[in-house]
């Protein structure tokens, strides 16, 4: 019996995670990743990678919780191993500050990060502009290292990689039995999903090795965050809906630096290495579901795994496992026709 | 007395002026004081700073000189990891707990200032791990956000079943000492690279008060059976993904003989050696192996990290800090010594509290010498 041919479209954190999960969990599949961009040029590469999810409106909470928990536990396993530096995964502690008490001060994920608690008055003295704060320890997963690490794992599981831009899924149906669509923002055009929109994020990469804890300041749409990483601190940010501009905007730069230096005065001494813009693949909810494409004499399984917004890394492993589950279930229900 | 002024001699004008001013002003001191500080580690430099801060306006001229055989980056303070954390329990030594807290609060006040980076001060969170449930440490209310570790956190550190998480301050000797030296030299304090062999040497040279901050080698100036080296050996590693300090505690092997990992602003300090009575300043390969293996077991991510260098230092261990005055004689003259040494593995942790106390003792000396001075009250 010949292997089931699986094409994974996209090589960001979702594409690579899903491809690894399929290749490792389903040995009867031969998996090929097709993508125009690879690390370090994907959206995932610029993301700070701290595991903090948003709560999506229409997906059952239990499913979201599973997505987050599975990602957290998977990465936690790497944190505790000697592979952590190569994978770019480590524990990161810090605080989330609010000017007003948040509407939901205890979202589901607060049970899964470590040591989630309200900050003491003594701790809040550092931040006189903020009324309320929460401290916790989560995991940071840096895609500049994580994606190459995943790629290594993917190849070890027998996966193939093709550097090519997929402009039409129809291109793939004659060569593959299963297509897994992890094209992120690209899904807007690739599958015609007008529900996908860019959420523009601009950041600085700053050299400030004395900053060890993350700081997030929530103030309406004026974001201020600093995430200490292995080689630099990610300082941001912006959340501009439907904004496709990939160029750095000076007004945004000034706003970000001003807000962050207010929160952490030592940043005034930090050296800016680079500025970067990424387009989060925004969607009302991430789309993790299957459909069937009609080919000439057969049906090709299409599993979607896109639209994670600013939670790609945060939900990567959990949604990848979910997608694998859909592939496995579908193949079991409807095995692909063997070609004559 | 006014008749002396007619002759215009410098001496007589000075005497005339002094007497007039003394009569007029309770708070002014006109008398040169020469202070010699021995030792340029964190204790010597911070004590010089405190004395200057409190008395430079009240004693004129106040000459402060620092004498040391080693300066930054070669002092014991330079090799220390720089984590503010006292030993877990003070065993009734509430004075030291107070000095530790004073130091923490003092450093924290600079943290949000523009000076923090130049001072080598920053916040860092971390883990204190124990193999059994133990009483809460003396510093629990001083540090930020102190709490017990949850079971899931403890699962990250197999072999440890209890512990705490908190945010503390780092003060890196290699940055803080140059900052202190710069602060002092801008205010006219002079430094002399010289090994002092006796207090008398300085007294005979004109020092009125000697501040003894000679750390582990204080015994060479005055025998002290309570002072002993607590040899430590550390490994500096390039591991910038580690963002927390991790200290383990083993009540059988004793303080610092259990692995610890403390990230600095550039390198991570890995240690776990505390050998009482060992004067060797050479790196030892058996100690290196012990430190490295235990640290990698505690933190597997270190296995492939690049080792940059080893370093050995001698902690100035004593049953408690010696911070007291002593009047000594040299021929027919008496001179004052303020001892400030024996800070063990918590010199950076306690330095400011001790410096302020030494300054207070200095004020006592001034009062006793008949000077009309009132030291600034400590808030």
mmCIF file of N, CA and C in Angstrom, chain B residues 22-130:
data_model
loop_
_atom_site.group_PDB
_atom_site.id
_atom_site.type_symbol
_atom_site.label_atom_id
_atom_site.label_comp_id
_atom_site.label_asym_id
_atom_site.label_seq_id
_atom_site.Cartn_x
_atom_site.Cartn_y
_atom_site.Cartn_z
ATOM 1 N N UNK B 22 33.072 78.654 66.029
ATOM 2 C CA UNK B 22 32.682 77.667 67.040
ATOM 3 C C UNK B 22 31.693 78.291 68.017
ATOM 4 N N UNK B 23 31.974 79.507 68.366
ATOM 5 C CA UNK B 23 31.090 80.183 69.311
ATOM 6 C C UNK B 23 29.722 80.443 68.693
ATOM 7 N N UNK B 24 29.743 80.680 67.407
ATOM 8 C CA UNK B 24 28.500 81.082 66.753
ATOM 9 C C UNK B 24 27.645 79.901 66.305
ATOM 10 N N UNK B 25 28.327 78.784 66.005
ATOM 11 C CA UNK B 25 27.585 77.762 65.276
ATOM 12 C C UNK B 25 27.737 76.375 65.883
ATOM 13 N N UNK B 26 26.608 75.896 66.379
ATOM 14 C CA UNK B 26 26.586 74.566 66.982
ATOM 15 C C UNK B 26 26.879 73.459 65.994
ATOM 16 N N UNK B 27 26.533 73.702 64.730
ATOM 17 C CA UNK B 27 26.546 72.618 63.760
ATOM 18 C C UNK B 27 27.773 72.592 62.879
ATOM 19 N N UNK B 28 28.634 73.565 63.047
ATOM 20 C CA UNK B 28 29.783 73.604 62.148
ATOM 21 C C UNK B 28 30.999 72.987 62.793
ATOM 22 N N UNK B 29 31.778 72.325 62.005
ATOM 23 C CA UNK B 29 33.024 71.763 62.507
ATOM 24 C C UNK B 29 34.143 72.310 61.647
ATOM 25 N N UNK B 30 35.041 72.929 62.225
ATOM 26 C CA UNK B 30 36.185 73.340 61.438
ATOM 27 C C UNK B 30 37.391 72.626 62.001
ATOM 28 N N UNK B 31 37.721 71.584 61.395
ATOM 29 C CA UNK B 31 38.914 70.847 61.797
ATOM 30 C C UNK B 31 39.121 69.803 60.732
ATOM 31 N N UNK B 32 40.301 69.750 60.235
ATOM 32 C CA UNK B 32 40.573 68.754 59.207
ATOM 33 C C UNK B 32 40.473 67.361 59.812
ATOM 34 N N UNK B 33 39.871 66.492 59.056
ATOM 35 C CA UNK B 33 39.817 65.090 59.465
ATOM 36 C C UNK B 33 40.344 64.281 58.305
ATOM 37 N N UNK B 34 41.231 63.370 58.618
ATOM 38 C CA UNK B 34 41.705 62.485 57.556
ATOM 39 C C UNK B 34 41.209 61.082 57.832
ATOM 40 N N UNK B 35 40.507 60.585 56.854
ATOM 41 C CA UNK B 35 39.957 59.238 56.974
ATOM 42 C C UNK B 35 40.677 58.348 55.975
ATOM 43 N N UNK B 36 41.195 57.235 56.472
ATOM 44 C CA UNK B 36 41.831 56.275 55.571
ATOM 45 C C UNK B 36 40.988 55.019 55.543
ATOM 46 N N UNK B 37 40.501 54.674 54.371
ATOM 47 C CA UNK B 37 39.726 53.437 54.210
ATOM 48 C C UNK B 37 40.678 52.395 53.650
ATOM 49 N N UNK B 38 40.737 51.246 54.287
ATOM 50 C CA UNK B 38 41.569 50.173 53.738
ATOM 51 C C UNK B 38 40.634 49.167 53.092
ATOM 52 N N UNK B 39 40.821 48.957 51.790
ATOM 53 C CA UNK B 39 39.973 47.980 51.086
ATOM 54 C C UNK B 39 39.093 48.691 50.082
ATOM 55 N N UNK B 40 39.097 48.179 48.861
ATOM 56 C CA UNK B 40 38.308 48.807 47.793
ATOM 57 C C UNK B 40 37.329 47.826 47.166
ATOM 58 N N UNK B 41 36.853 46.910 47.987
ATOM 59 C CA UNK B 41 35.750 46.063 47.543
ATOM 60 C C UNK B 41 34.467 46.846 47.772
ATOM 61 N N UNK B 42 33.339 46.181 47.723
ATOM 62 C CA UNK B 42 32.073 46.898 47.885
ATOM 63 C C UNK B 42 31.963 47.516 49.276
ATOM 64 N N UNK B 43 32.548 46.881 50.273
ATOM 65 C CA UNK B 43 32.431 47.401 51.639
ATOM 66 C C UNK B 43 33.246 48.682 51.789
ATOM 67 N N UNK B 44 34.494 48.657 51.360
ATOM 68 C CA UNK B 44 35.344 49.841 51.472
ATOM 69 C C UNK B 44 34.775 51.023 50.706
ATOM 70 N N UNK B 45 34.396 50.792 49.462
ATOM 71 C CA UNK B 45 33.909 51.891 48.635
ATOM 72 C C UNK B 45 32.584 52.454 49.136
ATOM 73 N N UNK B 46 31.668 51.587 49.561
ATOM 74 C CA UNK B 46 30.363 52.096 50.009
ATOM 75 C C UNK B 46 30.477 52.784 51.358
ATOM 76 N N UNK B 47 31.423 52.336 52.183
ATOM 77 C CA UNK B 47 31.621 53.009 53.471
ATOM 78 C C UNK B 47 32.187 54.405 53.231
ATOM 79 N N UNK B 48 33.141 54.516 52.309
ATOM 80 C CA UNK B 48 33.682 55.834 51.960
ATOM 81 C C UNK B 48 32.548 56.738 51.479
ATOM 82 N N UNK B 49 31.644 56.155 50.690
ATOM 83 C CA UNK B 49 30.524 56.924 50.156
ATOM 84 C C UNK B 49 29.616 57.428 51.275
ATOM 85 N N UNK B 50 29.266 56.562 52.200
ATOM 86 C CA UNK B 50 28.362 56.958 53.282
ATOM 87 C C UNK B 50 28.977 58.031 54.168
ATOM 88 N N UNK B 51 30.257 57.861 54.457
ATOM 89 C CA UNK B 51 30.923 58.865 55.300
ATOM 90 C C UNK B 51 30.954 60.203 54.591
ATOM 91 N N UNK B 52 31.279 60.178 53.307
ATOM 92 C CA UNK B 52 31.269 61.424 52.535
ATOM 93 C C UNK B 52 29.881 62.052 52.547
ATOM 94 N N UNK B 53 28.861 61.269 52.227
ATOM 95 C CA UNK B 53 27.487 61.783 52.144
ATOM 96 C C UNK B 53 27.048 62.465 53.442
ATOM 97 N N UNK B 54 27.365 61.836 54.558
ATOM 98 C CA UNK B 54 26.890 62.370 55.833
ATOM 99 C C UNK B 54 27.736 63.509 56.367
ATOM 100 N N UNK B 55 29.020 63.516 56.060
ATOM 101 C CA UNK B 55 29.901 64.443 56.789
ATOM 102 C C UNK B 55 30.676 65.449 55.966
ATOM 103 N N UNK B 56 30.602 65.412 54.660
ATOM 104 C CA UNK B 56 31.471 66.322 53.898
ATOM 105 C C UNK B 56 31.104 67.780 54.107
ATOM 106 N N UNK B 57 29.838 68.009 54.500
ATOM 107 C CA UNK B 57 29.465 69.410 54.755
ATOM 108 C C UNK B 57 29.755 69.805 56.205
ATOM 109 N N UNK B 58 29.864 68.793 57.044
ATOM 110 C CA UNK B 58 30.026 69.097 58.466
ATOM 111 C C UNK B 58 31.487 69.105 58.910
ATOM 112 N N UNK B 59 32.313 68.449 58.147
ATOM 113 C CA UNK B 59 33.737 68.411 58.495
ATOM 114 C C UNK B 59 34.476 69.031 57.325
ATOM 115 N N UNK B 60 35.260 70.022 57.620
ATOM 116 C CA UNK B 60 35.912 70.701 56.510
ATOM 117 C C UNK B 60 37.366 71.018 56.845
ATOM 118 N N UNK B 61 38.331 70.553 56.114
ATOM 119 C CA UNK B 61 38.135 69.603 55.020
ATOM 120 C C UNK B 61 38.071 68.158 55.517
ATOM 121 N N UNK B 62 37.249 67.385 54.849
ATOM 122 C CA UNK B 62 37.178 65.966 55.152
ATOM 123 C C UNK B 62 37.967 65.256 54.051
ATOM 124 N N UNK B 63 39.089 64.732 54.412
ATOM 125 C CA UNK B 63 39.923 64.042 53.426
ATOM 126 C C UNK B 63 39.685 62.543 53.562
ATOM 127 N N UNK B 64 39.243 61.942 52.484
ATOM 128 C CA UNK B 64 39.024 60.491 52.501
ATOM 129 C C UNK B 64 39.967 59.874 51.482
ATOM 130 N N UNK B 65 40.706 58.887 51.927
ATOM 131 C CA UNK B 65 41.630 58.189 51.038
ATOM 132 C C UNK B 65 41.363 56.696 51.128
ATOM 133 N N UNK B 66 41.395 56.063 49.973
ATOM 134 C CA UNK B 66 41.166 54.614 49.951
ATOM 135 C C UNK B 66 42.472 53.930 49.580
ATOM 136 N N UNK B 67 42.891 53.014 50.427
ATOM 137 C CA UNK B 67 44.109 52.249 50.190
ATOM 138 C C UNK B 67 43.726 50.795 49.943
ATOM 139 N N UNK B 68 44.255 50.205 48.881
ATOM 140 C CA UNK B 68 43.936 48.794 48.649
ATOM 141 C C UNK B 68 45.022 48.143 47.815
ATOM 142 N N UNK B 69 45.184 46.841 48.021
ATOM 143 C CA UNK B 69 46.151 46.110 47.194
ATOM 144 C C UNK B 69 45.512 45.620 45.897
ATOM 145 N N UNK B 70 44.184 45.522 45.895
ATOM 146 C CA UNK B 70 43.482 45.207 44.649
ATOM 147 C C UNK B 70 42.272 46.111 44.480
ATOM 148 N N UNK B 71 42.042 46.450 43.231
ATOM 149 C CA UNK B 71 40.873 47.257 42.883
ATOM 150 C C UNK B 71 40.033 46.485 41.881
ATOM 151 N N UNK B 72 38.815 46.992 41.619
ATOM 152 C CA UNK B 72 37.964 46.387 40.593
ATOM 153 C C UNK B 72 38.770 46.313 39.291
ATOM 154 N N UNK B 73 38.694 45.241 38.506
ATOM 155 C CA UNK B 73 37.818 44.073 38.614
ATOM 156 C C UNK B 73 38.440 42.875 39.336
ATOM 157 N N UNK B 74 39.420 43.127 40.222
ATOM 158 C CA UNK B 74 40.095 41.994 40.839
ATOM 159 C C UNK B 74 39.708 41.720 42.284
ATOM 160 N N UNK B 75 38.700 42.441 42.814
ATOM 161 C CA UNK B 75 38.320 42.216 44.213
ATOM 162 C C UNK B 75 37.376 41.023 44.325
ATOM 163 N N UNK B 76 37.145 40.598 45.566
ATOM 164 C CA UNK B 76 36.210 39.495 45.812
ATOM 165 C C UNK B 76 34.817 39.897 45.328
ATOM 166 N N UNK B 77 34.444 41.155 45.564
ATOM 167 C CA UNK B 77 33.119 41.643 45.161
ATOM 168 C C UNK B 77 32.898 41.513 43.656
ATOM 169 N N UNK B 78 33.977 41.632 42.887
ATOM 170 C CA UNK B 78 33.844 41.562 41.426
ATOM 171 C C UNK B 78 33.459 40.170 40.954
ATOM 172 N N UNK B 79 33.924 39.155 41.691
ATOM 173 C CA UNK B 79 33.628 37.796 41.245
ATOM 174 C C UNK B 79 32.267 37.298 41.669
ATOM 175 N N UNK B 80 31.695 37.952 42.668
ATOM 176 C CA UNK B 80 30.393 37.508 43.171
ATOM 177 C C UNK B 80 29.335 37.641 42.091
ATOM 178 N N UNK B 81 28.352 36.753 42.113
ATOM 179 C CA UNK B 81 27.300 36.771 41.095
ATOM 180 C C UNK B 81 26.485 38.053 41.148
ATOM 181 N N UNK B 82 26.309 38.573 42.368
ATOM 182 C CA UNK B 82 25.602 39.843 42.470
ATOM 183 C C UNK B 82 24.138 39.748 42.790
ATOM 184 N N UNK B 83 23.688 38.600 43.264
ATOM 185 C CA UNK B 83 22.281 38.482 43.635
ATOM 186 C C UNK B 83 22.096 38.985 45.055
ATOM 187 N N UNK B 84 21.119 39.879 45.251
ATOM 188 C CA UNK B 84 20.790 40.281 46.609
ATOM 189 C C UNK B 84 20.018 39.145 47.229
ATOM 190 N N UNK B 85 20.634 38.440 48.129
ATOM 191 C CA UNK B 85 19.910 37.461 48.937
ATOM 192 C C UNK B 85 20.759 37.070 50.134
ATOM 193 N N UNK B 86 20.236 37.331 51.343
ATOM 194 C CA UNK B 86 20.952 36.895 52.552
ATOM 195 C C UNK B 86 20.858 35.373 52.692
ATOM 196 N N UNK B 87 21.564 34.831 53.665
ATOM 197 C CA UNK B 87 21.373 33.420 54.009
ATOM 198 C C UNK B 87 19.903 33.296 54.426
ATOM 199 N N UNK B 88 19.362 32.083 54.331
ATOM 200 C CA UNK B 88 17.931 31.924 54.594
ATOM 201 C C UNK B 88 17.515 32.397 55.985
ATOM 202 N N UNK B 89 18.337 32.103 56.979
ATOM 203 C CA UNK B 89 17.941 32.430 58.354
ATOM 204 C C UNK B 89 19.039 33.243 59.029
ATOM 205 N N UNK B 90 18.622 34.244 59.810
ATOM 206 C CA UNK B 90 19.630 35.090 60.462
ATOM 207 C C UNK B 90 20.008 34.600 61.847
ATOM 208 N N UNK B 91 19.303 33.559 62.312
ATOM 209 C CA UNK B 91 19.600 32.984 63.632
ATOM 210 C C UNK B 91 19.676 34.044 64.725
ATOM 211 N N UNK B 92 18.721 34.918 64.735
ATOM 212 C CA UNK B 92 18.638 35.923 65.789
ATOM 213 C C UNK B 92 19.412 37.187 65.500
ATOM 214 N N UNK B 93 20.157 37.201 64.420
ATOM 215 C CA UNK B 93 20.966 38.378 64.120
ATOM 216 C C UNK B 93 20.112 39.431 63.406
ATOM 217 N N UNK B 94 19.225 40.044 64.187
ATOM 218 C CA UNK B 94 18.254 40.956 63.592
ATOM 219 C C UNK B 94 18.904 42.212 63.027
ATOM 220 N N UNK B 95 20.049 42.553 63.594
ATOM 221 C CA UNK B 95 20.775 43.722 63.108
ATOM 222 C C UNK B 95 21.152 43.525 61.647
ATOM 223 N N UNK B 96 21.648 42.333 61.324
ATOM 224 C CA UNK B 96 22.058 42.066 59.942
ATOM 225 C C UNK B 96 20.858 42.024 59.019
ATOM 226 N N UNK B 97 19.728 41.494 59.502
ATOM 227 C CA UNK B 97 18.509 41.463 58.691
ATOM 228 C C UNK B 97 18.085 42.892 58.368
ATOM 229 N N UNK B 98 18.234 43.765 59.324
ATOM 230 C CA UNK B 98 17.880 45.173 59.121
ATOM 231 C C UNK B 98 18.811 45.809 58.092
ATOM 232 N N UNK B 99 20.101 45.530 58.171
ATOM 233 C CA UNK B 99 21.055 46.098 57.218
ATOM 234 C C UNK B 99 20.809 45.558 55.806
ATOM 235 N N UNK B 100 20.442 44.272 55.727
ATOM 236 C CA UNK B 100 20.128 43.682 54.431
ATOM 237 C C UNK B 100 18.937 44.392 53.796
ATOM 238 N N UNK B 101 17.910 44.589 54.594
ATOM 239 C CA UNK B 101 16.695 45.235 54.082
ATOM 240 C C UNK B 101 17.001 46.663 53.643
ATOM 241 N N UNK B 102 17.796 47.349 54.455
ATOM 242 C CA UNK B 102 18.158 48.727 54.131
ATOM 243 C C UNK B 102 18.867 48.780 52.773
ATOM 244 N N UNK B 103 19.711 47.796 52.542
ATOM 245 C CA UNK B 103 20.442 47.740 51.278
ATOM 246 C C UNK B 103 19.480 47.495 50.119
ATOM 247 N N UNK B 104 18.560 46.563 50.286
ATOM 248 C CA UNK B 104 17.592 46.257 49.239
ATOM 249 C C UNK B 104 16.771 47.492 48.889
ATOM 250 N N UNK B 105 16.249 48.144 49.909
ATOM 251 C CA UNK B 105 15.403 49.312 49.667
ATOM 252 C C UNK B 105 16.198 50.435 48.997
ATOM 253 N N UNK B 106 17.433 50.572 49.415
ATOM 254 C CA UNK B 106 18.305 51.595 48.825
ATOM 255 C C UNK B 106 18.534 51.310 47.341
ATOM 256 N N UNK B 107 18.886 50.079 47.005
ATOM 257 C CA UNK B 107 19.135 49.717 45.609
ATOM 258 C C UNK B 107 17.856 49.823 44.791
ATOM 259 N N UNK B 108 16.737 49.426 45.364
ATOM 260 C CA UNK B 108 15.459 49.477 44.647
ATOM 261 C C UNK B 108 15.111 50.918 44.288
ATOM 262 N N UNK B 109 15.477 51.845 45.177
ATOM 263 C CA UNK B 109 15.157 53.246 44.896
ATOM 264 C C UNK B 109 15.907 53.749 43.669
ATOM 265 N N UNK B 110 17.032 53.135 43.356
ATOM 266 C CA UNK B 110 17.775 53.536 42.160
ATOM 267 C C UNK B 110 17.314 52.797 40.916
ATOM 268 N N UNK B 111 16.557 51.738 41.130
ATOM 269 C CA UNK B 111 16.231 50.872 40.001
ATOM 270 C C UNK B 111 15.482 51.606 38.895
ATOM 271 N N UNK B 112 14.566 52.485 39.282
ATOM 272 C CA UNK B 112 13.783 53.180 38.257
ATOM 273 C C UNK B 112 14.455 54.460 37.782
ATOM 274 N N UNK B 113 15.686 54.692 38.231
ATOM 275 C CA UNK B 113 16.346 55.926 37.828
ATOM 276 C C UNK B 113 17.177 55.688 36.575
ATOM 277 N N UNK B 114 17.661 56.759 35.989
ATOM 278 C CA UNK B 114 18.480 56.629 34.787
ATOM 279 C C UNK B 114 19.859 56.053 35.109
ATOM 280 N N UNK B 115 20.179 55.974 36.397
ATOM 281 C CA UNK B 115 21.500 55.472 36.805
ATOM 282 C C UNK B 115 21.578 53.951 36.882
ATOM 283 N N UNK B 116 20.413 53.303 36.861
ATOM 284 C CA UNK B 116 20.394 51.871 37.197
ATOM 285 C C UNK B 116 21.342 51.028 36.346
ATOM 286 N N UNK B 117 21.373 51.285 35.046
ATOM 287 C CA UNK B 117 22.220 50.468 34.170
ATOM 288 C C UNK B 117 23.689 50.716 34.498
ATOM 289 N N UNK B 118 24.042 51.983 34.715
ATOM 290 C CA UNK B 118 25.434 52.332 35.045
ATOM 291 C C UNK B 118 25.849 51.800 36.405
ATOM 292 N N UNK B 119 24.873 51.573 37.270
ATOM 293 C CA UNK B 119 25.194 51.047 38.600
ATOM 294 C C UNK B 119 25.256 49.522 38.597
ATOM 295 N N UNK B 120 24.740 48.915 37.546
ATOM 296 C CA UNK B 120 24.729 47.453 37.477
ATOM 297 C C UNK B 120 23.586 46.844 38.253
ATOM 298 N N UNK B 121 22.501 47.626 38.387
ATOM 299 C CA UNK B 121 21.337 47.167 39.162
ATOM 300 C C UNK B 121 20.211 46.765 38.217
ATOM 301 N N UNK B 122 19.609 45.624 38.467
ATOM 302 C CA UNK B 122 18.399 45.246 37.723
ATOM 303 C C UNK B 122 17.634 44.203 38.527
ATOM 304 N N UNK B 123 16.362 44.030 38.182
ATOM 305 C CA UNK B 123 15.523 43.055 38.883
ATOM 306 C C UNK B 123 15.642 41.703 38.196
ATOM 307 N N UNK B 124 15.550 40.658 38.973
ATOM 308 C CA UNK B 124 15.507 39.320 38.384
ATOM 309 C C UNK B 124 14.744 38.411 39.336
ATOM 310 N N UNK B 125 13.910 37.568 38.774
ATOM 311 C CA UNK B 125 13.116 36.640 39.591
ATOM 312 C C UNK B 125 13.802 35.292 39.635
ATOM 313 N N UNK B 126 13.398 34.494 40.599
ATOM 314 C CA UNK B 126 13.992 33.164 40.632
ATOM 315 C C UNK B 126 13.460 32.267 41.710
ATOM 316 N N UNK B 127 14.152 31.146 41.812
ATOM 317 C CA UNK B 127 13.685 30.021 42.605
ATOM 318 C C UNK B 127 14.660 29.660 43.726
ATOM 319 N N UNK B 128 14.120 29.498 44.934
ATOM 320 C CA UNK B 128 14.882 28.904 46.032
ATOM 321 C C UNK B 128 14.294 27.521 46.240
ATOM 322 N N UNK B 129 15.116 26.489 46.047
ATOM 323 C CA UNK B 129 14.623 25.115 46.075
ATOM 324 C C UNK B 129 15.159 24.353 47.270
ATOM 325 N N UNK B 130 14.275 23.622 47.927
ATOM 326 C CA UNK B 130 14.661 22.817 49.091
ATOM 327 C C UNK B 130 14.166 21.389 48.912
#
